[in-house]
Amino acid sequence: MTKILLIGANGQVGRELQQTLLPLGEVIAVARDQLDLANPEAAYALVVETAPNVIVNAAAYTAVDKAESEPDLAMAVNGTTPEMMAKAASSIGAGLIHISTDYVFDGTQGVAYQETGSTNPKGVYGRTKLAGEEAIQAALPMHMIIRTAWVYGALGKANFVKTMLRLGADRSELRVVGDQIGSPTWAKDLALAIAQMIPKFTPETAGLYHYTNSGVASWYDFAVAIFEEAEALGFPLKIEQVVPITTAEYPTPAQRPAFSVLSLKKTASLLGHCPPHWRASLRKMLVELQTGEG
C-alpha cells in the first residue's frame, strides 16, 4: 500500500487532497499546527519518521504582500523547508510532489509560459518559491513540481471568490483590476489532478509541470463571472456594477505578473485530458459553497 505524507492538510488545496488521495493508500495528513513550517529540521525529521513513499507538500507562505516585509520567514517556509523535505525524501527513497506558483515568472511575455520558460520573479514571494523549486531539483531527482495560479476553493481560508461574494453582498459597485491576465484554478481540480499524477509518478515522468484550469481571464473578468454565476444560483447580492481599473490604480506592496497564463500541454499529455474550463469549475465550486457539500 502506498503511504502518502500530506503536508499543509488544512489549506485550500490540502483539504481537497485529504479526500482525493484517500483511494491511493494510507494518507498521513499534517496541518500547520502539527508542523512549524519555519523549522526545516522539524520537516526533515517528520519525513524520516513517517517514512512515506510519496510526500505531497501543499504548504507555503502565501501572503504575497506581507512577504515583502517578512522575507526571512517566507524563505524559510518556501525555500529552506522544501529543500529539507527533498533531502529527507532522498535519504529514504521517497518522491516529493511540491506545489509552486506562476509568480516565478515576471509576466512580461504574451503567450503561455512553458515549464522550460525563463523565470524572473518580481517579488519576495516569487523569489522564495523559485528558491524552493531549485533546491528540490538539486536535492531530489524524484520530484514533481506543479506550478499553479489564482487558486480558490469552497474549503479553507479566504480567497478571491469568497471575497467577491462578501463584498458583492454589501456594495453596489466594485472596482477590480482588469489588466492582469491569468487562469483561475479550482482547488478541487488541482487536488484531483495531483491524485491522478501519483500513479504515473516515475523517474521518467519526474520534473516540472503546470496545472491551472483551462482558459484565461482578467481579475475583472473573473469577478464578473463570479457575480453572474452566483446570481443565477440565488446568492444574496447587492452588486450592480463592476468597474475595471488598472494595476496602477490599485497599488500593492508586491508586484504581480501582468500575464501569468501557464501552458498546460505537458500536464494534459500526462493526464490524458485537458483541465476543465475555469468557468465550469467556478460554477461547481459555487454550488458546493451554497449547499455546504464542499
PDB file of C-alpha atoms in Angstrom:
ATOM      1  CA  MET A   1       0.000   0.000   0.000  1.00  0.00           C
ATOM      2  CA  THR A   2       1.239   3.470  -0.891  1.00  0.00           C
ATOM      3  CA  LYS A   3       1.909   5.675   2.124  1.00  0.00           C
ATOM      4  CA  ILE A   4       1.426   9.387   1.410  1.00  0.00           C
ATOM      5  CA  LEU A   5       2.533  12.186   3.715  1.00  0.00           C
ATOM      6  CA  LEU A   6       0.378  15.258   3.095  1.00  0.00           C
ATOM      7  CA  ILE A   7       1.847  18.479   4.472  1.00  0.00           C
ATOM      8  CA  GLY A   8      -0.379  21.553   4.608  1.00  0.00           C
ATOM      9  CA  ALA A   9      -3.500  19.492   5.126  1.00  0.00           C
ATOM     10  CA  ASN A  10      -5.738  22.346   6.271  1.00  0.00           C
ATOM     11  CA  GLY A  11      -5.109  24.747   3.393  1.00  0.00           C
ATOM     12  CA  GLN A  12      -7.422  25.203   0.419  1.00  0.00           C
ATOM     13  CA  VAL A  13      -5.702  22.534  -1.661  1.00  0.00           C
ATOM     14  CA  GLY A  14      -4.727  20.431   1.337  1.00  0.00           C
ATOM     15  CA  ARG A  15      -8.319  19.955   2.438  1.00  0.00           C
ATOM     16  CA  GLU A  16      -9.261  18.774  -1.029  1.00  0.00           C
ATOM     17  CA  LEU A  17      -6.216  16.490  -1.152  1.00  0.00           C
ATOM     18  CA  GLN A  18      -7.329  14.796   2.052  1.00  0.00           C
ATOM     19  CA  GLN A  19     -10.249  13.447   0.010  1.00  0.00           C
ATOM     20  CA  THR A  20      -8.665  12.872  -3.405  1.00  0.00           C
ATOM     21  CA  LEU A  21      -5.623  10.997  -2.044  1.00  0.00           C
ATOM     22  CA  LEU A  22      -7.594   8.507   0.078  1.00  0.00           C
ATOM     23  CA  PRO A  23      -8.187   5.952  -2.710  1.00  0.00           C
ATOM     24  CA  LEU A  24      -4.430   5.719  -3.320  1.00  0.00           C
ATOM     25  CA  GLY A  25      -3.447   4.298   0.052  1.00  0.00           C
ATOM     26  CA  GLU A  26      -2.633   5.435   3.578  1.00  0.00           C
ATOM     27  CA  VAL A  27      -2.673   9.229   3.976  1.00  0.00           C
ATOM     28  CA  ILE A  28      -0.882  10.873   6.889  1.00  0.00           C
ATOM     29  CA  ALA A  29      -2.270  14.414   6.955  1.00  0.00           C
ATOM     30  CA  VAL A  30      -0.207  17.029   8.788  1.00  0.00           C
ATOM     31  CA  ALA A  31      -1.569  20.526   9.399  1.00  0.00           C
ATOM     32  CA  ARG A  32       0.225  23.751  10.247  1.00  0.00           C
ATOM     33  CA  ASP A  33      -0.397  23.329  13.994  1.00  0.00           C
ATOM     34  CA  GLN A  34       1.440  19.985  13.852  1.00  0.00           C
ATOM     35  CA  LEU A  35       4.494  21.181  11.952  1.00  0.00           C
ATOM     36  CA  ASP A  36       6.283  24.514  12.222  1.00  0.00           C
ATOM     37  CA  LEU A  37       6.927  25.256   8.553  1.00  0.00           C
ATOM     38  CA  ALA A  38       9.623  27.741   9.535  1.00  0.00           C
ATOM     39  CA  ASN A  39      11.591  24.882  11.124  1.00  0.00           C
ATOM     40  CA  PRO A  40      13.350  22.972   8.332  1.00  0.00           C
ATOM     41  CA  GLU A  41      14.840  20.427  10.736  1.00  0.00           C
ATOM     42  CA  ALA A  42      11.367  19.523  12.002  1.00  0.00           C
ATOM     43  CA  ALA A  43      10.225  18.909   8.428  1.00  0.00           C
ATOM     44  CA  TYR A  44      13.232  16.660   7.799  1.00  0.00           C
ATOM     45  CA  ALA A  45      12.536  14.666  10.969  1.00  0.00           C
ATOM     46  CA  LEU A  46       8.841  14.289  10.110  1.00  0.00           C
ATOM     47  CA  VAL A  47       9.614  12.816   6.699  1.00  0.00           C
ATOM     48  CA  VAL A  48      12.164  10.365   8.074  1.00  0.00           C
ATOM     49  CA  GLU A  49       9.915   9.356  10.966  1.00  0.00           C
ATOM     50  CA  THR A  50       6.811   8.708   8.864  1.00  0.00           C
ATOM     51  CA  ALA A  51       8.789   7.084   6.009  1.00  0.00           C
ATOM     52  CA  PRO A  52       6.219   7.681   3.248  1.00  0.00           C
ATOM     53  CA  ASN A  53       6.502   6.554  -0.362  1.00  0.00           C
ATOM     54  CA  VAL A  54       5.350   9.984  -1.544  1.00  0.00           C
ATOM     55  CA  ILE A  55       5.282  13.399   0.119  1.00  0.00           C
ATOM     56  CA  VAL A  56       2.760  15.952  -1.118  1.00  0.00           C
ATOM     57  CA  ASN A  57       3.707  19.434   0.038  1.00  0.00           C
ATOM     58  CA  ALA A  58       0.678  21.703  -0.198  1.00  0.00           C
ATOM     59  CA  ALA A  59       2.024  24.106   2.448  1.00  0.00           C
ATOM     60  CA  ALA A  60       3.513  27.518   1.706  1.00  0.00           C
ATOM     61  CA  TYR A  61       3.879  31.093   2.858  1.00  0.00           C
ATOM     62  CA  THR A  62       1.327  32.649   0.505  1.00  0.00           C
ATOM     63  CA  ALA A  63       0.820  36.169   1.904  1.00  0.00           C
ATOM     64  CA  VAL A  64       2.237  37.820  -1.218  1.00  0.00           C
ATOM     65  CA  ASP A  65       2.245  41.404   0.059  1.00  0.00           C
ATOM     66  CA  LYS A  66       3.254  40.557   3.640  1.00  0.00           C
ATOM     67  CA  ALA A  67       6.232  38.606   2.302  1.00  0.00           C
ATOM     68  CA  GLU A  68       7.797  41.905   1.238  1.00  0.00           C
ATOM     69  CA  SER A  69       8.253  42.753   4.923  1.00  0.00           C
ATOM     70  CA  GLU A  70       8.927  39.170   6.102  1.00  0.00           C
ATOM     71  CA  PRO A  71      11.476  37.860   3.593  1.00  0.00           C
ATOM     72  CA  ASP A  72      13.316  35.607   6.047  1.00  0.00           C
ATOM     73  CA  LEU A  73      10.149  33.851   7.182  1.00  0.00           C
ATOM     74  CA  ALA A  74       8.936  33.488   3.605  1.00  0.00           C
ATOM     75  CA  MET A  75      12.291  31.982   2.591  1.00  0.00           C
ATOM     76  CA  ALA A  76      12.267  29.538   5.479  1.00  0.00           C
ATOM     77  CA  VAL A  77       8.791  28.252   4.632  1.00  0.00           C
ATOM     78  CA  ASN A  78       9.004  28.397   0.828  1.00  0.00           C
ATOM     79  CA  GLY A  79      12.683  27.722   0.234  1.00  0.00           C
ATOM     80  CA  THR A  80      14.564  26.033   3.052  1.00  0.00           C
ATOM     81  CA  THR A  81      11.853  23.741   4.411  1.00  0.00           C
ATOM     82  CA  PRO A  82      11.012  22.245   0.991  1.00  0.00           C
ATOM     83  CA  GLU A  83      14.748  21.712   0.471  1.00  0.00           C
ATOM     84  CA  MET A  84      14.903  19.727   3.706  1.00  0.00           C
ATOM     85  CA  MET A  85      11.823  17.738   2.704  1.00  0.00           C
ATOM     86  CA  ALA A  86      13.590  16.853  -0.533  1.00  0.00           C
ATOM     87  CA  LYS A  87      16.801  15.852   1.254  1.00  0.00           C
ATOM     88  CA  ALA A  88      14.834  13.707   3.690  1.00  0.00           C
ATOM     89  CA  ALA A  89      12.922  12.135   0.798  1.00  0.00           C
ATOM     90  CA  SER A  90      16.218  11.326  -0.904  1.00  0.00           C
ATOM     91  CA  SER A  91      17.520   9.651   2.246  1.00  0.00           C
ATOM     92  CA  ILE A  92      14.550   7.258   2.431  1.00  0.00           C
ATOM     93  CA  GLY A  93      13.913   6.773  -1.288  1.00  0.00           C
ATOM     94  CA  ALA A  94      10.634   8.699  -1.411  1.00  0.00           C
ATOM     95  CA  GLY A  95       9.214  11.006  -4.069  1.00  0.00           C
ATOM     96  CA  LEU A  96       8.096  14.596  -3.477  1.00  0.00           C
ATOM     97  CA  ILE A  97       5.215  16.443  -5.118  1.00  0.00           C
ATOM     98  CA  HIS A  98       5.517  20.152  -4.420  1.00  0.00           C
ATOM     99  CA  ILE A  99       3.076  22.928  -5.331  1.00  0.00           C
ATOM    100  CA  SER A 100       4.637  26.100  -6.721  1.00  0.00           C
ATOM    101  CA  THR A 101       3.359  29.237  -8.406  1.00  0.00           C
ATOM    102  CA  ASP A 102       3.046  31.391 -11.518  1.00  0.00           C
ATOM    103  CA  TYR A 103       4.849  34.134  -9.552  1.00  0.00           C
ATOM    104  CA  VAL A 104       8.191  32.603 -10.569  1.00  0.00           C
ATOM    105  CA  PHE A 105       7.599  34.385 -13.912  1.00  0.00           C
ATOM    106  CA  ASP A 106       7.720  38.145 -14.459  1.00  0.00           C
ATOM    107  CA  GLY A 107       4.564  38.283 -16.588  1.00  0.00           C
ATOM    108  CA  THR A 108       6.115  40.213 -19.478  1.00  0.00           C
ATOM    109  CA  GLN A 109       5.504  37.713 -22.271  1.00  0.00           C
ATOM    110  CA  GLY A 110       2.210  37.464 -24.127  1.00  0.00           C
ATOM    111  CA  VAL A 111       1.971  33.714 -24.677  1.00  0.00           C
ATOM    112  CA  ALA A 112       1.500  30.891 -22.187  1.00  0.00           C
ATOM    113  CA  TYR A 113       4.596  30.087 -20.152  1.00  0.00           C
ATOM    114  CA  GLN A 114       6.158  26.683 -20.770  1.00  0.00           C
ATOM    115  CA  GLU A 115       7.696  24.714 -17.911  1.00  0.00           C
ATOM    116  CA  THR A 116      11.068  25.458 -19.517  1.00  0.00           C
ATOM    117  CA  GLY A 117      10.407  29.210 -19.725  1.00  0.00           C
ATOM    118  CA  SER A 118      12.829  31.671 -18.178  1.00  0.00           C
ATOM    119  CA  THR A 119      11.960  32.529 -14.589  1.00  0.00           C
ATOM    120  CA  ASN A 120      12.274  36.064 -13.273  1.00  0.00           C
ATOM    121  CA  PRO A 121      10.209  36.620 -10.116  1.00  0.00           C
ATOM    122  CA  LYS A 122       9.402  40.233  -9.287  1.00  0.00           C
ATOM    123  CA  GLY A 123       8.807  39.948  -5.533  1.00  0.00           C
ATOM    124  CA  VAL A 124       9.841  38.138  -2.365  1.00  0.00           C
ATOM    125  CA  TYR A 125       7.077  35.532  -2.627  1.00  0.00           C
ATOM    126  CA  GLY A 126       8.062  34.530  -6.160  1.00  0.00           C
ATOM    127  CA  ARG A 127      11.772  34.517  -5.340  1.00  0.00           C
ATOM    128  CA  THR A 128      11.288  32.284  -2.316  1.00  0.00           C
ATOM    129  CA  LYS A 129       9.065  29.880  -4.247  1.00  0.00           C
ATOM    130  CA  LEU A 130      11.660  29.694  -7.020  1.00  0.00           C
ATOM    131  CA  ALA A 131      14.347  29.029  -4.408  1.00  0.00           C
ATOM    132  CA  GLY A 132      12.273  26.090  -3.203  1.00  0.00           C
ATOM    133  CA  GLU A 133      11.914  24.745  -6.723  1.00  0.00           C
ATOM    134  CA  GLU A 134      15.641  24.964  -7.387  1.00  0.00           C
ATOM    135  CA  ALA A 135      16.565  23.379  -4.039  1.00  0.00           C
ATOM    136  CA  ILE A 136      14.226  20.436  -4.653  1.00  0.00           C
ATOM    137  CA  GLN A 137      15.598  19.926  -8.170  1.00  0.00           C
ATOM    138  CA  ALA A 138      19.151  19.887  -6.810  1.00  0.00           C
ATOM    139  CA  ALA A 139      18.442  17.528  -3.910  1.00  0.00           C
ATOM    140  CA  LEU A 140      15.955  15.023  -5.320  1.00  0.00           C
ATOM    141  CA  PRO A 141      15.592  13.735  -8.897  1.00  0.00           C
ATOM    142  CA  MET A 142      12.308  12.029  -7.936  1.00  0.00           C
ATOM    143  CA  HIS A 143      10.183  15.178  -7.766  1.00  0.00           C
ATOM    144  CA  MET A 144       7.115  16.667  -9.362  1.00  0.00           C
ATOM    145  CA  ILE A 145       6.937  20.442  -9.004  1.00  0.00           C
ATOM    146  CA  ILE A 146       3.479  21.663 -10.014  1.00  0.00           C
ATOM    147  CA  ARG A 147       3.106  25.381 -10.657  1.00  0.00           C
ATOM    148  CA  THR A 148      -0.431  26.705 -10.333  1.00  0.00           C
ATOM    149  CA  ALA A 149      -2.178  30.082 -10.177  1.00  0.00           C
ATOM    150  CA  TRP A 150      -5.193  32.023  -8.933  1.00  0.00           C
ATOM    151  CA  VAL A 151      -6.343  29.214  -6.625  1.00  0.00           C
ATOM    152  CA  TYR A 152      -9.736  29.357  -4.918  1.00  0.00           C
ATOM    153  CA  GLY A 153     -11.995  26.829  -3.244  1.00  0.00           C
ATOM    154  CA  ALA A 154     -15.033  26.217  -1.084  1.00  0.00           C
ATOM    155  CA  LEU A 155     -12.863  24.941   1.773  1.00  0.00           C
ATOM    156  CA  GLY A 156     -10.164  26.658   3.766  1.00  0.00           C
ATOM    157  CA  LYS A 157      -9.222  30.282   4.026  1.00  0.00           C
ATOM    158  CA  ALA A 158     -10.464  33.387   2.274  1.00  0.00           C
ATOM    159  CA  ASN A 159      -9.857  33.630  -1.456  1.00  0.00           C
ATOM    160  CA  PHE A 160     -10.865  35.866  -4.362  1.00  0.00           C
ATOM    161  CA  VAL A 161     -14.224  34.163  -4.935  1.00  0.00           C
ATOM    162  CA  LYS A 162     -15.238  34.320  -1.275  1.00  0.00           C
ATOM    163  CA  THR A 163     -14.047  37.920  -1.018  1.00  0.00           C
ATOM    164  CA  MET A 164     -16.071  38.958  -4.074  1.00  0.00           C
ATOM    165  CA  LEU A 165     -19.194  37.261  -2.717  1.00  0.00           C
ATOM    166  CA  ARG A 166     -18.752  39.005   0.638  1.00  0.00           C
ATOM    167  CA  LEU A 167     -18.185  42.423  -0.908  1.00  0.00           C
ATOM    168  CA  GLY A 168     -20.868  41.924  -3.543  1.00  0.00           C
ATOM    169  CA  ALA A 169     -23.432  41.263  -0.835  1.00  0.00           C
ATOM    170  CA  ASP A 170     -22.686  44.643   0.774  1.00  0.00           C
ATOM    171  CA  ARG A 171     -21.807  47.018  -2.077  1.00  0.00           C
ATOM    172  CA  SER A 172     -23.477  48.105  -5.289  1.00  0.00           C
ATOM    173  CA  GLU A 173     -20.185  48.836  -7.084  1.00  0.00           C
ATOM    174  CA  LEU A 174     -16.732  47.265  -7.020  1.00  0.00           C
ATOM    175  CA  ARG A 175     -13.513  48.256  -8.778  1.00  0.00           C
ATOM    176  CA  VAL A 176     -11.420  45.286  -9.907  1.00  0.00           C
ATOM    177  CA  VAL A 177      -8.084  45.137 -11.740  1.00  0.00           C
ATOM    178  CA  GLY A 178      -8.574  44.417 -15.421  1.00  0.00           C
ATOM    179  CA  ASP A 179      -5.009  44.380 -16.773  1.00  0.00           C
ATOM    180  CA  GLN A 180      -3.654  41.285 -15.029  1.00  0.00           C
ATOM    181  CA  ILE A 181      -4.320  38.101 -17.002  1.00  0.00           C
ATOM    182  CA  GLY A 182      -4.208  34.536 -15.727  1.00  0.00           C
ATOM    183  CA  SER A 183      -6.182  31.332 -15.238  1.00  0.00           C
ATOM    184  CA  PRO A 184      -8.442  30.804 -12.205  1.00  0.00           C
ATOM    185  CA  THR A 185      -7.903  27.378 -10.640  1.00  0.00           C
ATOM    186  CA  TRP A 186     -10.370  25.436  -8.506  1.00  0.00           C
ATOM    187  CA  ALA A 187      -8.548  23.750  -5.613  1.00  0.00           C
ATOM    188  CA  LYS A 188     -10.574  20.560  -6.091  1.00  0.00           C
ATOM    189  CA  ASP A 189      -9.477  20.236  -9.743  1.00  0.00           C
ATOM    190  CA  LEU A 190      -5.847  20.697  -8.715  1.00  0.00           C
ATOM    191  CA  ALA A 191      -6.203  18.104  -5.950  1.00  0.00           C
ATOM    192  CA  LEU A 192      -7.809  15.632  -8.350  1.00  0.00           C
ATOM    193  CA  ALA A 193      -5.003  16.163 -10.844  1.00  0.00           C
ATOM    194  CA  ILE A 194      -2.349  15.524  -8.197  1.00  0.00           C
ATOM    195  CA  ALA A 195      -4.103  12.300  -7.199  1.00  0.00           C
ATOM    196  CA  GLN A 196      -4.127  11.253 -10.862  1.00  0.00           C
ATOM    197  CA  MET A 197      -0.444  12.092 -11.251  1.00  0.00           C
ATOM    198  CA  ILE A 198       0.797   9.989  -8.327  1.00  0.00           C
ATOM    199  CA  PRO A 199       0.244   6.592 -10.021  1.00  0.00           C
ATOM    200  CA  LYS A 200       2.092   7.997 -13.059  1.00  0.00           C
ATOM    201  CA  PHE A 201       4.977   9.308 -10.925  1.00  0.00           C
ATOM    202  CA  THR A 202       8.167   7.578 -12.119  1.00  0.00           C
ATOM    203  CA  PRO A 203      11.769   8.656 -12.729  1.00  0.00           C
ATOM    204  CA  GLU A 204      10.766   9.157 -16.368  1.00  0.00           C
ATOM    205  CA  THR A 205       7.824  11.467 -15.582  1.00  0.00           C
ATOM    206  CA  ALA A 206       9.523  13.396 -12.760  1.00  0.00           C
ATOM    207  CA  GLY A 207      10.057  17.104 -13.320  1.00  0.00           C
ATOM    208  CA  LEU A 208       8.248  20.421 -13.667  1.00  0.00           C
ATOM    209  CA  TYR A 209       4.541  20.678 -14.510  1.00  0.00           C
ATOM    210  CA  HIS A 210       1.915  23.404 -14.812  1.00  0.00           C
ATOM    211  CA  TYR A 211      -1.684  22.993 -13.686  1.00  0.00           C
ATOM    212  CA  THR A 212      -4.464  25.553 -13.818  1.00  0.00           C
ATOM    213  CA  ASN A 213      -7.976  25.359 -15.149  1.00  0.00           C
ATOM    214  CA  SER A 214      -8.203  25.898 -18.906  1.00  0.00           C
ATOM    215  CA  GLY A 215      -8.991  29.311 -20.359  1.00  0.00           C
ATOM    216  CA  VAL A 216      -7.834  32.795 -19.396  1.00  0.00           C
ATOM    217  CA  ALA A 217      -9.344  35.817 -17.665  1.00  0.00           C
ATOM    218  CA  SER A 218      -8.509  39.099 -16.014  1.00  0.00           C
ATOM    219  CA  TRP A 219      -9.412  39.615 -12.364  1.00  0.00           C
ATOM    220  CA  TYR A 220     -12.215  41.839 -13.689  1.00  0.00           C
ATOM    221  CA  ASP A 221     -13.491  39.043 -15.966  1.00  0.00           C
ATOM    222  CA  PHE A 222     -13.285  36.619 -13.059  1.00  0.00           C
ATOM    223  CA  ALA A 223     -15.247  38.949 -10.778  1.00  0.00           C
ATOM    224  CA  VAL A 224     -17.980  39.492 -13.372  1.00  0.00           C
ATOM    225  CA  ALA A 225     -18.279  35.731 -13.870  1.00  0.00           C
ATOM    226  CA  ILE A 226     -18.486  35.144 -10.110  1.00  0.00           C
ATOM    227  CA  PHE A 227     -21.401  37.549  -9.805  1.00  0.00           C
ATOM    228  CA  GLU A 228     -23.189  36.208 -12.888  1.00  0.00           C
ATOM    229  CA  GLU A 229     -22.930  32.622 -11.719  1.00  0.00           C
ATOM    230  CA  ALA A 230     -23.759  33.480  -8.102  1.00  0.00           C
ATOM    231  CA  GLU A 231     -26.803  35.494  -9.139  1.00  0.00           C
ATOM    232  CA  ALA A 232     -28.050  32.580 -11.244  1.00  0.00           C
ATOM    233  CA  LEU A 233     -27.741  30.336  -8.190  1.00  0.00           C
ATOM    234  CA  GLY A 234     -29.618  32.760  -5.946  1.00  0.00           C
ATOM    235  CA  PHE A 235     -26.767  34.063  -3.783  1.00  0.00           C
ATOM    236  CA  PRO A 236     -27.751  37.260  -1.912  1.00  0.00           C
ATOM    237  CA  LEU A 237     -26.084  40.076  -3.841  1.00  0.00           C
ATOM    238  CA  LYS A 238     -26.325  43.860  -3.817  1.00  0.00           C
ATOM    239  CA  ILE A 239     -23.743  44.406  -6.558  1.00  0.00           C
ATOM    240  CA  GLU A 240     -24.915  46.283  -9.654  1.00  0.00           C
ATOM    241  CA  GLN A 241     -21.677  47.234 -11.393  1.00  0.00           C
ATOM    242  CA  VAL A 242     -18.081  46.006 -11.597  1.00  0.00           C
ATOM    243  CA  VAL A 243     -15.658  48.659 -12.895  1.00  0.00           C
ATOM    244  CA  PRO A 244     -12.338  47.601 -14.479  1.00  0.00           C
ATOM    245  CA  ILE A 245      -9.293  49.504 -13.223  1.00  0.00           C
ATOM    246  CA  THR A 246      -5.563  49.345 -13.920  1.00  0.00           C
ATOM    247  CA  THR A 247      -2.891  47.850 -11.708  1.00  0.00           C
ATOM    248  CA  ALA A 248      -1.547  51.384 -11.200  1.00  0.00           C
ATOM    249  CA  GLU A 249      -4.910  52.373  -9.697  1.00  0.00           C
ATOM    250  CA  TYR A 250      -4.666  49.575  -7.125  1.00  0.00           C
ATOM    251  CA  PRO A 251      -1.079  49.692  -5.823  1.00  0.00           C
ATOM    252  CA  THR A 252       0.145  46.820  -3.634  1.00  0.00           C
ATOM    253  CA  PRO A 253       3.436  46.230  -1.788  1.00  0.00           C
ATOM    254  CA  ALA A 254       4.279  43.303  -4.084  1.00  0.00           C
ATOM    255  CA  GLN A 255       4.342  43.497  -7.869  1.00  0.00           C
ATOM    256  CA  ARG A 256       2.082  40.967  -9.609  1.00  0.00           C
ATOM    257  CA  PRO A 257       2.832  39.419 -13.009  1.00  0.00           C
ATOM    258  CA  ALA A 258       0.695  41.144 -15.638  1.00  0.00           C
ATOM    259  CA  PHE A 259       0.375  37.940 -17.681  1.00  0.00           C
ATOM    260  CA  SER A 260       0.817  34.581 -15.979  1.00  0.00           C
ATOM    261  CA  VAL A 261      -1.037  32.101 -18.164  1.00  0.00           C
ATOM    262  CA  LEU A 262       0.671  28.705 -17.899  1.00  0.00           C
ATOM    263  CA  SER A 263       0.959  26.181 -20.719  1.00  0.00           C
ATOM    264  CA  LEU A 264      -0.977  23.008 -19.888  1.00  0.00           C
ATOM    265  CA  LYS A 265       0.276  20.825 -22.750  1.00  0.00           C
ATOM    266  CA  LYS A 266       2.743  18.752 -20.716  1.00  0.00           C
ATOM    267  CA  THR A 267       0.255  18.097 -17.913  1.00  0.00           C
ATOM    268  CA  ALA A 268      -2.566  17.288 -20.339  1.00  0.00           C
ATOM    269  CA  SER A 269      -0.293  14.782 -22.057  1.00  0.00           C
ATOM    270  CA  LEU A 270       0.497  13.060 -18.750  1.00  0.00           C
ATOM    271  CA  LEU A 271      -3.115  13.001 -17.551  1.00  0.00           C
ATOM    272  CA  GLY A 272      -4.639  12.187 -20.921  1.00  0.00           C
ATOM    273  CA  HIS A 273      -7.063  15.119 -20.795  1.00  0.00           C
ATOM    274  CA  CYS A 274      -7.122  18.909 -20.552  1.00  0.00           C
ATOM    275  CA  PRO A 275      -8.124  20.554 -17.280  1.00  0.00           C
ATOM    276  CA  PRO A 276     -11.756  21.761 -17.134  1.00  0.00           C
ATOM    277  CA  HIS A 277     -12.514  25.311 -18.221  1.00  0.00           C
ATOM    278  CA  TRP A 278     -12.316  27.759 -15.333  1.00  0.00           C
ATOM    279  CA  ARG A 279     -15.888  28.989 -15.661  1.00  0.00           C
ATOM    280  CA  ALA A 280     -17.373  25.487 -15.480  1.00  0.00           C
ATOM    281  CA  SER A 281     -15.315  24.803 -12.355  1.00  0.00           C
ATOM    282  CA  LEU A 282     -16.318  28.127 -10.816  1.00  0.00           C
ATOM    283  CA  ARG A 283     -19.960  27.120 -11.217  1.00  0.00           C
ATOM    284  CA  LYS A 284     -19.343  23.772  -9.493  1.00  0.00           C
ATOM    285  CA  MET A 285     -17.480  25.455  -6.637  1.00  0.00           C
ATOM    286  CA  LEU A 286     -20.322  27.915  -6.055  1.00  0.00           C
ATOM    287  CA  VAL A 287     -22.822  25.049  -5.931  1.00  0.00           C
ATOM    288  CA  GLU A 288     -20.638  23.329  -3.323  1.00  0.00           C
ATOM    289  CA  LEU A 289     -20.352  26.535  -1.330  1.00  0.00           C
ATOM    290  CA  GLN A 290     -24.100  27.078  -1.460  1.00  0.00           C
ATOM    291  CA  THR A 291     -25.023  23.528  -0.459  1.00  0.00           C
ATOM    292  CA  GLY A 292     -22.241  23.041   2.035  1.00  0.00           C
ATOM    293  CA  GLU A 293     -21.056  19.917   0.232  1.00  0.00           C
ATOM    294  CA  GLY A 294     -17.503  21.080  -0.251  1.00  0.00           C
TER     295      GLY A 294
END
